Tab-separated table of C-alpha atoms in Angstrom:
chain	number	residue	atom	x	y	z
A	1	MET	CA	105.464	123.530	93.759
A	2	ALA	CA	103.492	122.122	91.331
A	3	GLU	CA	101.071	119.289	92.598
A	4	ILE	CA	102.892	115.846	92.591
A	5	ASP	CA	101.197	113.077	90.621
A	6	ASN	CA	101.162	109.970	92.960
A	7	LYS	CA	101.497	108.128	90.014
A	8	ASP	CA	104.895	109.222	89.408
A	9	LEU	CA	106.196	108.829	93.058
A	10	ILE	CA	104.459	105.244	92.918
A	11	GLU	CA	106.922	104.817	90.010
A	12	TYR	CA	109.749	105.943	91.892
A	13	LEU	CA	109.150	103.820	94.814
A	14	LEU	CA	108.686	100.801	92.459
A	15	ARG	CA	112.121	101.462	91.138
A	16	LEU	CA	113.601	101.890	94.741
A	17	GLY	CA	111.812	98.755	96.132
A	18	ASP	CA	112.337	96.545	93.184
A	19	SER	CA	115.993	97.180	93.538
A	20	THR	CA	116.459	96.147	97.087
A	21	LEU	CA	113.921	93.603	96.659
A	22	VAL	CA	115.783	91.790	94.104
A	23	LEU	CA	119.284	92.171	95.012
A	24	GLY	CA	118.338	90.958	98.392
A	25	GLN	CA	116.937	87.922	96.838
A	26	ARG	CA	120.006	87.632	94.918
A	27	LEU	CA	121.808	87.852	98.025
A	28	SER	CA	120.202	85.312	99.712
A	29	GLU	CA	121.265	82.702	97.229
A	30	TRP	CA	124.410	82.682	99.155
A	31	CYS	CA	122.346	81.101	102.195
A	32	GLY	CA	124.792	78.086	102.736
A	33	HIS	CA	126.974	78.444	99.846
A	34	ALA	CA	129.335	81.603	100.733
A	35	PRO	CA	133.490	80.457	101.073
A	36	ALA	CA	133.192	80.969	105.025
A	37	ILE	CA	130.651	81.008	107.409
A	38	GLU	CA	131.043	84.534	108.377
A	39	GLU	CA	130.563	85.360	105.078
A	40	ASP	CA	127.447	83.660	104.299
A	41	ILE	CA	125.991	85.353	107.618
A	42	ALA	CA	127.215	88.755	106.432
A	43	LEU	CA	125.363	88.099	103.243
A	44	THR	CA	122.090	87.170	104.453
A	45	ASN	CA	122.068	89.876	106.656
A	46	THR	CA	122.612	92.269	104.227
A	47	ALA	CA	119.973	90.577	102.268
A	48	LEU	CA	117.680	90.975	104.875
A	49	ASP	CA	118.245	94.919	105.733
A	50	LEU	CA	117.465	95.209	101.946
A	51	ILE	CA	114.175	92.941	102.081
A	52	GLY	CA	113.152	95.072	105.141
A	53	GLN	CA	113.798	98.171	103.110
A	54	ALA	CA	111.877	96.689	100.245
A	55	ARG	CA	108.984	95.970	102.505
A	56	GLN	CA	108.877	99.766	103.285
A	57	LEU	CA	108.980	101.078	99.830
A	58	LEU	CA	106.858	98.670	98.476
A	59	SER	CA	104.078	99.206	101.230
A	60	TYR	CA	104.230	102.895	100.857
A	61	ALA	CA	103.619	102.334	96.905
A	62	GLY	CA	101.069	100.099	97.492
A	63	GLU	CA	99.016	102.791	99.913
A	64	LEU	CA	99.638	105.408	97.338
A	65	GLU	CA	97.698	103.218	94.761
A	66	GLY	CA	95.160	102.517	96.749
A	67	SER	CA	93.812	99.619	94.874
A	68	GLY	CA	94.593	97.025	97.895
A	69	ARG	CA	97.973	95.694	96.655
A	70	ASP	CA	100.057	95.399	99.828
A	71	GLU	CA	104.010	94.933	99.722
A	72	ASP	CA	103.276	90.870	99.262
A	73	ALA	CA	101.058	91.426	96.589
A	74	LEU	CA	103.706	93.610	94.732
A	75	ALA	CA	106.627	91.221	95.657
A	76	PHE	CA	105.246	88.291	94.507
A	77	LEU	CA	102.378	88.535	91.951
A	78	ARG	CA	103.686	91.203	89.659
A	79	ASP	CA	105.232	89.660	86.239
A	80	GLU	CA	109.164	90.427	84.845
A	81	LEU	CA	107.921	93.667	82.837
A	82	GLU	CA	106.292	95.148	85.798
A	83	PHE	CA	109.383	95.139	88.198
A	84	HIS	CA	111.182	98.488	87.783
A	85	ASN	CA	114.294	97.427	89.429
A	86	LEU	CA	117.876	98.649	88.130
A	87	THR	CA	119.586	96.189	86.116
A	88	LEU	CA	122.544	95.744	87.992
A	89	THR	CA	120.377	94.068	91.050
A	90	GLU	CA	119.272	91.319	88.725
A	91	LEU	CA	122.204	90.201	87.398
A	92	ASP	CA	123.493	86.620	88.105
A	93	GLY	CA	125.734	86.615	91.113
A	94	GLY	CA	128.321	85.305	89.777
A	95	ASP	CA	131.559	84.276	91.648
A	96	PHE	CA	132.098	85.800	95.558
A	97	GLY	CA	134.496	88.684	94.014
A	98	ARG	CA	131.490	89.717	91.894
A	99	THR	CA	129.055	89.456	94.464
A	100	VAL	CA	131.044	91.887	96.955
A	101	LEU	CA	131.575	94.171	94.104
A	102	ARG	CA	128.121	94.617	93.784
A	103	VAL	CA	127.465	95.062	97.221
A	104	LEU	CA	129.900	98.143	97.060
A	105	LEU	CA	128.517	99.461	93.986
A	106	PHE	CA	125.327	99.595	95.085
A	107	ALA	CA	125.689	100.278	98.736
A	108	ALA	CA	127.561	103.378	97.420
A	109	TYR	CA	124.969	104.419	95.303
A	110	GLN	CA	122.341	103.700	98.446
A	111	VAL	CA	124.371	105.884	100.453
A	112	VAL	CA	124.349	108.740	98.263
A	113	LEU	CA	120.637	108.386	97.425
A	114	TRP	CA	119.619	108.282	101.011
A	115	GLN	CA	121.710	110.835	102.193
A	116	ALA	CA	119.666	112.960	99.229
A	117	LEU	CA	116.216	111.521	100.175
A	118	GLN	CA	116.581	112.357	103.816
A	119	ARG	CA	116.149	115.865	103.062
A	120	SER	CA	112.769	114.899	100.633
A	121	THR	CA	109.217	117.018	101.028
A	122	ASP	CA	107.662	113.679	101.100
A	123	ALA	CA	108.042	112.795	105.213
A	124	ARG	CA	107.441	109.282	105.090
A	125	LEU	CA	110.262	108.769	102.098
A	126	ALA	CA	112.499	110.877	104.072
A	127	ALA	CA	111.972	108.525	107.180
A	128	ILE	CA	112.652	105.363	105.117
A	129	ALA	CA	115.801	106.819	103.792
A	130	GLU	CA	116.991	108.227	107.397
A	131	LYS	CA	116.732	104.412	108.828
A	132	SER	CA	118.304	102.904	105.842
A	133	LEU	CA	121.089	105.003	105.551
A	134	LYS	CA	122.298	103.789	108.562
A	135	GLU	CA	122.260	100.176	107.286
A	136	SER	CA	123.561	101.003	103.944
A	137	ARG	CA	126.824	102.176	105.643
A	138	TYR	CA	127.439	98.721	107.132
A	139	HIS	CA	127.032	97.252	103.640
A	140	LEU	CA	129.427	99.485	102.056
A	141	ARG	CA	131.815	98.884	104.765
A	142	TYR	CA	131.701	94.989	104.039
A	143	GLY	CA	131.884	95.588	100.214
A	144	ALA	CA	134.561	97.918	100.085
A	145	ASP	CA	136.519	95.803	102.839
A	146	TRP	CA	136.470	92.495	100.254
A	147	VAL	CA	136.852	94.444	97.408
A	148	VAL	CA	140.271	96.116	98.844
A	149	ARG	CA	141.391	92.558	99.680
A	150	LEU	CA	140.566	90.737	96.824
A	151	GLY	CA	141.846	93.263	94.122
A	152	ASP	CA	144.733	93.859	95.960
A	153	GLY	CA	144.934	90.051	96.736
A	154	THR	CA	146.525	87.514	94.494
A	155	GLU	CA	147.117	87.504	90.904
A	156	GLU	CA	144.083	85.034	91.115
A	157	SER	CA	141.652	87.434	93.025
A	158	HIS	CA	143.014	90.262	91.097
A	159	ARG	CA	142.340	88.756	87.769
A	160	ARG	CA	138.645	87.788	88.782
A	161	MET	CA	137.896	91.352	90.325
A	162	GLN	CA	138.845	92.895	87.349
A	163	ALA	CA	136.567	90.695	85.198
A	164	ALA	CA	133.643	91.638	87.407
A	165	LEU	CA	134.247	95.028	87.367
A	166	GLU	CA	134.222	95.025	83.479
A	167	TYR	CA	130.738	93.061	83.757
A	168	LEU	CA	129.118	95.313	86.294
A	169	TRP	CA	130.834	98.433	85.260
A	170	SER	CA	128.667	98.612	82.103
A	171	PHE	CA	125.499	98.412	84.156
A	172	THR	CA	126.170	101.760	86.322
A	173	ALA	CA	125.262	104.017	83.792
A	174	GLU	CA	121.402	103.396	84.279
A	175	LEU	CA	122.041	104.081	87.848
A	176	PHE	CA	122.518	107.965	87.200
A	177	ASP	CA	120.306	108.118	84.079
A	178	ARG	CA	117.238	110.432	84.974
A	179	ASP	CA	113.752	111.160	83.124
A	180	GLU	CA	110.784	112.840	83.425
A	181	VAL	CA	109.138	110.964	86.067
A	182	GLU	CA	112.323	112.394	88.393
A	183	ALA	CA	111.942	115.784	86.880
A	184	ARG	CA	108.421	115.927	87.521
A	185	LEU	CA	109.068	114.963	91.374
A	186	ALA	CA	111.916	117.467	91.681
A	187	GLY	CA	112.128	118.631	95.400
A	188	VAL	CA	110.731	115.019	96.256
A	189	VAL	CA	113.381	113.370	94.995
A	190	PRO	CA	116.634	114.002	93.446
A	191	ALA	CA	117.799	114.088	89.816
A	192	SER	CA	119.701	110.986	89.420
A	193	ASP	CA	122.448	112.425	87.159
A	194	SER	CA	123.258	114.586	90.190
A	195	LEU	CA	124.268	111.642	92.462
A	196	ARG	CA	127.251	110.243	90.440
A	197	SER	CA	129.840	112.737	91.480
A	198	ALA	CA	129.026	111.704	95.285
A	199	TRP	CA	128.996	107.772	94.170
A	200	GLU	CA	132.386	108.248	92.429
A	201	GLY	CA	133.681	109.935	95.472
A	202	ILE	CA	133.011	106.824	97.483
A	203	VAL	CA	133.766	104.150	94.637
A	204	LEU	CA	136.664	105.694	92.906
A	205	PRO	CA	139.163	105.687	95.811
A	206	VAL	CA	137.998	101.902	96.878
A	207	LEU	CA	138.708	100.612	93.649
A	208	ALA	CA	142.018	102.558	93.362
A	209	GLU	CA	143.119	100.912	97.017
A	210	ALA	CA	141.820	97.619	95.152
A	211	THR	CA	144.294	98.433	92.258
A	212	LEU	CA	141.618	97.929	89.880
A	213	PRO	CA	141.464	100.299	86.813
A	214	VAL	CA	138.431	101.424	86.009
A	215	PRO	CA	137.064	100.545	82.790
A	216	ILE	CA	135.951	102.820	79.781
A	217	ALA	CA	132.489	103.445	80.112
A	218	ALA	CA	130.615	101.485	77.832
A	219	GLY	CA	128.314	102.716	74.858
A	220	CYS	CA	124.906	100.700	76.175
A	221	LEU	CA	122.702	102.040	78.850
A	222	SER	CA	120.776	99.221	80.348
A	223	ARG	CA	116.854	99.866	81.263
A	224	GLY	CA	116.102	97.686	84.013
A	225	LYS	CA	114.241	100.739	85.897
A	226	TYR	CA	111.884	101.051	83.125
A	227	GLY	CA	110.923	97.481	82.932
A	228	ILE	CA	112.934	96.154	80.370
A	229	HIS	CA	115.341	93.576	81.906
A	230	SER	CA	117.971	91.077	81.068
A	231	GLU	CA	117.698	87.160	81.225
A	232	ALA	CA	118.604	87.198	84.808
A	233	LEU	CA	115.494	88.292	86.362
A	234	GLY	CA	112.944	85.760	84.869
A	235	PRO	CA	114.320	82.762	86.682
A	236	LEU	CA	115.162	84.666	89.862
A	237	LEU	CA	111.036	85.658	89.873
A	238	ALA	CA	110.506	82.008	89.409
A	239	GLN	CA	112.213	81.288	92.128
A	240	MET	CA	111.374	84.034	94.323
A	241	GLN	CA	107.350	83.997	93.483
A	242	PHE	CA	107.067	79.855	93.118
A	243	LEU	CA	105.001	79.323	96.184
A	244	GLN	CA	103.148	82.059	96.331
A	245	ARG	CA	101.588	81.258	92.899
A	246	ALA	CA	101.759	77.598	93.362
A	247	TYR	CA	99.519	78.011	96.807
A	248	PRO	CA	97.900	81.464	96.108
A	249	GLY	CA	97.465	83.123	99.425
A	250	GLY	CA	99.394	80.387	101.453
A	251	ASN	CA	101.161	82.145	104.796
A	252	TRP	CA	102.632	80.519	107.767
B	1	MET	CA	92.338	100.637	132.584
B	2	LEU	CA	96.229	101.147	132.870
B	3	THR	CA	97.600	104.414	133.795
B	4	ILE	CA	100.437	105.358	131.503
B	5	ALA	CA	103.218	104.676	133.941
B	6	GLN	CA	101.574	100.970	134.883
B	7	ALA	CA	101.762	100.627	130.759
B	8	TRP	CA	105.360	101.680	130.665
B	9	ALA	CA	105.961	99.246	133.329
B	10	VAL	CA	104.548	96.367	131.778
B	11	LEU	CA	106.934	96.900	128.903
B	12	HIS	CA	109.951	97.305	130.944
B	13	GLN	CA	109.174	93.346	131.686
B	14	VAL	CA	108.573	92.526	128.088
B	15	PRO	CA	111.801	90.838	126.502
B	16	ASP	CA	113.253	91.575	123.214
B	17	PRO	CA	112.854	87.990	121.319
B	18	GLU	CA	116.346	88.102	120.202
B	19	ILE	CA	118.290	89.253	123.085
B	20	PRO	CA	115.628	88.160	125.986
B	21	VAL	CA	118.080	89.806	128.511
B	22	LEU	CA	116.963	93.059	127.409
B	23	SER	CA	113.491	94.337	127.803
B	24	LEU	CA	111.814	96.723	124.881
B	25	CYS	CA	112.206	99.631	126.861
B	26	ASP	CA	115.712	98.934	127.807
B	27	LEU	CA	116.276	98.947	124.010
B	28	GLY	CA	114.569	102.231	123.401
B	29	ILE	CA	112.038	100.776	120.834
B	30	VAL	CA	108.927	101.710	122.943
B	31	ARG	CA	109.273	105.433	122.007
B	32	ASP	CA	105.793	106.650	123.511
B	33	ILE	CA	102.730	105.505	125.370
B	34	ARG	CA	99.477	107.887	125.649
B	35	ARG	CA	96.199	107.877	125.870
B	36	HIS	CA	93.260	108.491	123.157
B	37	GLY	CA	90.220	108.569	124.698
B	38	ALA	CA	89.922	104.799	125.940
B	39	ASP	CA	92.767	103.635	123.427
B	40	LEU	CA	96.060	103.106	124.515
B	41	GLN	CA	98.372	104.520	121.851
B	42	VAL	CA	101.722	102.761	121.782
B	43	THR	CA	104.237	103.975	119.312
B	44	LEU	CA	107.349	101.705	118.104
B	45	THR	CA	110.533	102.458	116.538
B	46	PRO	CA	111.949	99.419	114.841
B	47	THR	CA	115.665	98.469	115.454
B	48	TYR	CA	116.831	97.476	111.635
B	49	SER	CA	114.486	97.472	108.569
B	50	GLY	CA	114.950	93.755	108.200
B	51	CYS	CA	114.977	93.049	111.758
B	52	PRO	CA	112.625	89.600	111.791
B	53	ALA	CA	111.485	90.317	115.422
B	54	THR	CA	109.330	93.319	114.171
B	55	GLU	CA	106.293	91.050	114.448
B	56	VAL	CA	107.157	89.423	117.222
B	57	ILE	CA	107.600	92.660	119.189
B	58	GLU	CA	104.499	94.041	118.077
B	59	ALA	CA	102.504	90.795	119.121
B	60	SER	CA	104.332	90.716	122.319
B	61	VAL	CA	103.649	94.048	123.171
B	62	ARG	CA	100.059	93.633	122.233
B	63	ASP	CA	99.684	90.398	124.249
B	64	ALA	CA	101.406	91.761	127.279
B	65	LEU	CA	99.601	94.818	127.534
B	66	THR	CA	96.324	93.108	126.853
B	67	ALA	CA	96.904	90.477	129.831
B	68	ALA	CA	97.553	93.555	132.055
B	69	GLY	CA	93.960	94.973	131.295
B	70	ALA	CA	95.391	97.943	129.124
B	71	GLY	CA	91.961	97.754	126.866
B	72	PRO	CA	91.820	98.749	123.617
B	73	LEU	CA	95.197	99.247	121.842
B	74	ARG	CA	96.325	101.164	119.071
B	75	LEU	CA	100.216	100.549	118.082
B	76	SER	CA	101.803	102.518	115.567
B	77	THR	CA	105.582	102.254	114.097
B	78	GLN	CA	107.459	105.625	113.783
B	79	LEU	CA	110.749	105.897	111.516
B	80	SER	CA	111.838	108.968	112.259
B	81	PRO	CA	114.329	109.840	114.402
B	82	ALA	CA	115.586	106.338	113.134
B	83	TRP	CA	116.365	103.797	116.003
B	84	THR	CA	120.091	104.232	117.307
B	85	THR	CA	121.964	102.423	119.752
B	86	ASP	CA	122.493	105.717	121.438
B	87	TRP	CA	118.876	105.100	122.838
B	88	ILE	CA	119.993	101.532	124.825
B	89	SER	CA	119.589	102.267	128.406
B	90	GLU	CA	122.868	102.263	130.961
B	91	GLU	CA	120.682	99.387	132.410
B	92	GLY	CA	120.705	97.926	129.019
B	93	ARG	CA	124.224	97.868	128.387
B	94	ARG	CA	125.113	96.462	131.665
B	95	LYS	CA	122.688	93.613	130.982
B	96	LEU	CA	124.375	93.406	127.667
B	97	ARG	CA	127.845	92.895	129.338
B	98	GLU	CA	126.250	90.258	131.880
B	99	TYR	CA	124.869	88.131	129.022
B	100	GLY	CA	128.310	88.014	127.323
B	101	ILE	CA	127.301	90.865	124.399
B	102	ALA	CA	129.707	93.808	124.231
B	103	PRO	CA	128.026	96.782	124.312
B	104	PRO	CA	128.338	99.938	121.526
B	105	GLU	CA	131.482	101.384	122.426
B	106	HIS	CA	131.050	104.779	121.423
B	107	ARG	CA	127.799	107.056	120.012
B	108	ALA	CA	126.340	106.067	116.780
B	109	GLU	CA	127.754	108.478	113.729
B	110	THR	CA	125.650	111.454	113.387
B	111	SER	CA	127.029	113.769	111.075
B	112	GLU	CA	127.893	112.548	107.517
B	113	ASP	CA	131.175	114.000	107.332
B	114	GLY	CA	132.633	112.027	110.595
B	115	TRP	CA	132.100	108.738	108.618
B	116	GLN	CA	134.409	107.297	105.945
B	117	ILE	CA	134.771	103.583	104.588
B	118	LEU	CA	138.715	103.102	103.929
B	119	HIS	CA	141.096	103.246	106.767
B	120	PHE	CA	138.848	103.607	109.539
B	121	THR	CA	140.493	102.921	112.941
B	122	PRO	CA	139.872	99.418	114.222
B	123	LEU	CA	137.644	98.616	116.833
B	124	HIS	CA	138.689	96.681	119.946
B	125	PRO	CA	135.827	96.645	121.728
B	126	ALA	CA	135.937	95.395	125.207
B	127	CYS	CA	135.300	91.760	126.086
B	128	PRO	CA	132.607	91.206	128.156
B	129	ARG	CA	133.995	88.371	130.103
B	130	CYS	CA	137.540	89.198	130.749
B	131	GLY	CA	137.643	92.751	130.209
B	132	SER	CA	140.801	92.796	127.583
B	133	LYS	CA	140.814	95.420	124.854
B	134	HIS	CA	142.827	93.150	122.965
B	135	SER	CA	140.048	91.714	121.070
B	136	GLU	CA	140.039	90.929	117.042
B	137	ARG	CA	137.078	91.121	114.674
B	138	LEU	CA	136.180	87.894	113.105
B	139	SER	CA	133.141	89.221	110.901
B	140	GLN	CA	131.263	92.471	110.473
B	141	PHE	CA	127.848	90.566	110.988
B	142	GLY	CA	126.990	88.352	113.865
B	143	ALA	CA	124.293	86.078	114.321
B	144	THR	CA	121.615	88.975	113.814
B	145	ALA	CA	122.312	92.277	111.352
B	146	CYS	CA	122.871	94.203	114.807
B	147	LYS	CA	125.745	92.128	116.172
B	148	ALA	CA	129.286	91.736	114.812
B	149	LEU	CA	131.823	88.879	115.505
B	150	TYR	CA	134.915	89.291	117.622
B	151	ARG	CA	137.508	87.138	119.639
B	152	CYS	CA	139.118	87.834	122.830
B	153	GLN	CA	142.799	87.489	122.155
B	154	ASP	CA	143.390	87.306	126.139
B	155	CYS	CA	141.079	84.635	126.949
B	156	ARG	CA	140.498	83.473	123.745
B	157	GLU	CA	136.895	83.317	124.058
B	158	PRO	CA	134.853	84.627	120.972
B	159	PHE	CA	132.102	87.156	121.733
B	160	GLU	CA	129.297	89.321	119.833
B	161	TYR	CA	129.380	93.247	119.804
B	162	PHE	CA	126.680	95.267	119.360
B	163	LYS	CA	127.182	97.645	116.510
B	164	PRO	CA	126.820	101.295	117.121
B	165	ILE	CA	124.206	102.140	114.306
């Protein structure tokens, strides 16, 4: 097997770590705003798991980089174009329906990804995957449970879930888009396009149960993981990074 | 200088910061203690990735062992094998029940194919107060990520359930 270039692995870890961090931040926005206290707690607990996963991934990226940037520096001191999260994770949360649908779509992606990464030749990445998989399965159940309840619910909840699906579905193509970074990491990480059928195997039965027809795939391909973002990421980072930027090095 | 056995005995007394009725050893997060020359090497396995108690646990391990005269310490974190509720001791399960938290009812799933997201059998953990299995789930997540919220339909009391993971 060819020698792995650390730059490729760092790039891959940033895609993973930034995606979990950014969605963790998005879900944290529900703290105090969810329709019931149980959902408030569920969403923020899910956020906490995702941020914990991000810490592992970004710490590893920082160590490989070797220039002294730790998880905090990577989270709080990088600008928008340096974030390599999937666009799906940064979009405005919208209503509760869109939020739980995104939990389903992303958790299903994480479950199939962690399953593959458990077998990575990189022992540390495999260990992070093994641990995170258990958590992502709980997120997936939560998302699936709500998507079925709301999709197969009232006329209004069904209408809103269908609208959420039309919106979010067009950003899912990016999840399975592979590039040369992944190709060079063959053996260490799975090819993104190889994950699609397992992901559909999880997501499509849930959508069917929820009586939500799958939209026709959009012609666009979002490119967040290459650092090209929607307008939603800037305000999210502004809020997330404000304290550390205003009071550099501040901690408590 | 502490022996390995003494170090284990010390950590058997250190409570988990979120569920203080359990010790770190009851929870199974102390994986290994060994000597490296004069240093005592302690290996910990965190429960959930985002568990906010992780840093507190490291600090309390350090404090307890230092206070017991352990000398130089090396703490390390080991992610694999991933922590599982299967590692909670019998003693820990009994303490959980007495504290009002239902312990995990079955072993955590280990195989990928024994797992489904739809139409899974609803679980009715035994109420830690009255023992009734007539319980209903209120929320998949409780006050911490490791617990779900249930209510006993016989004694009507809400209770937390430690989820198998």
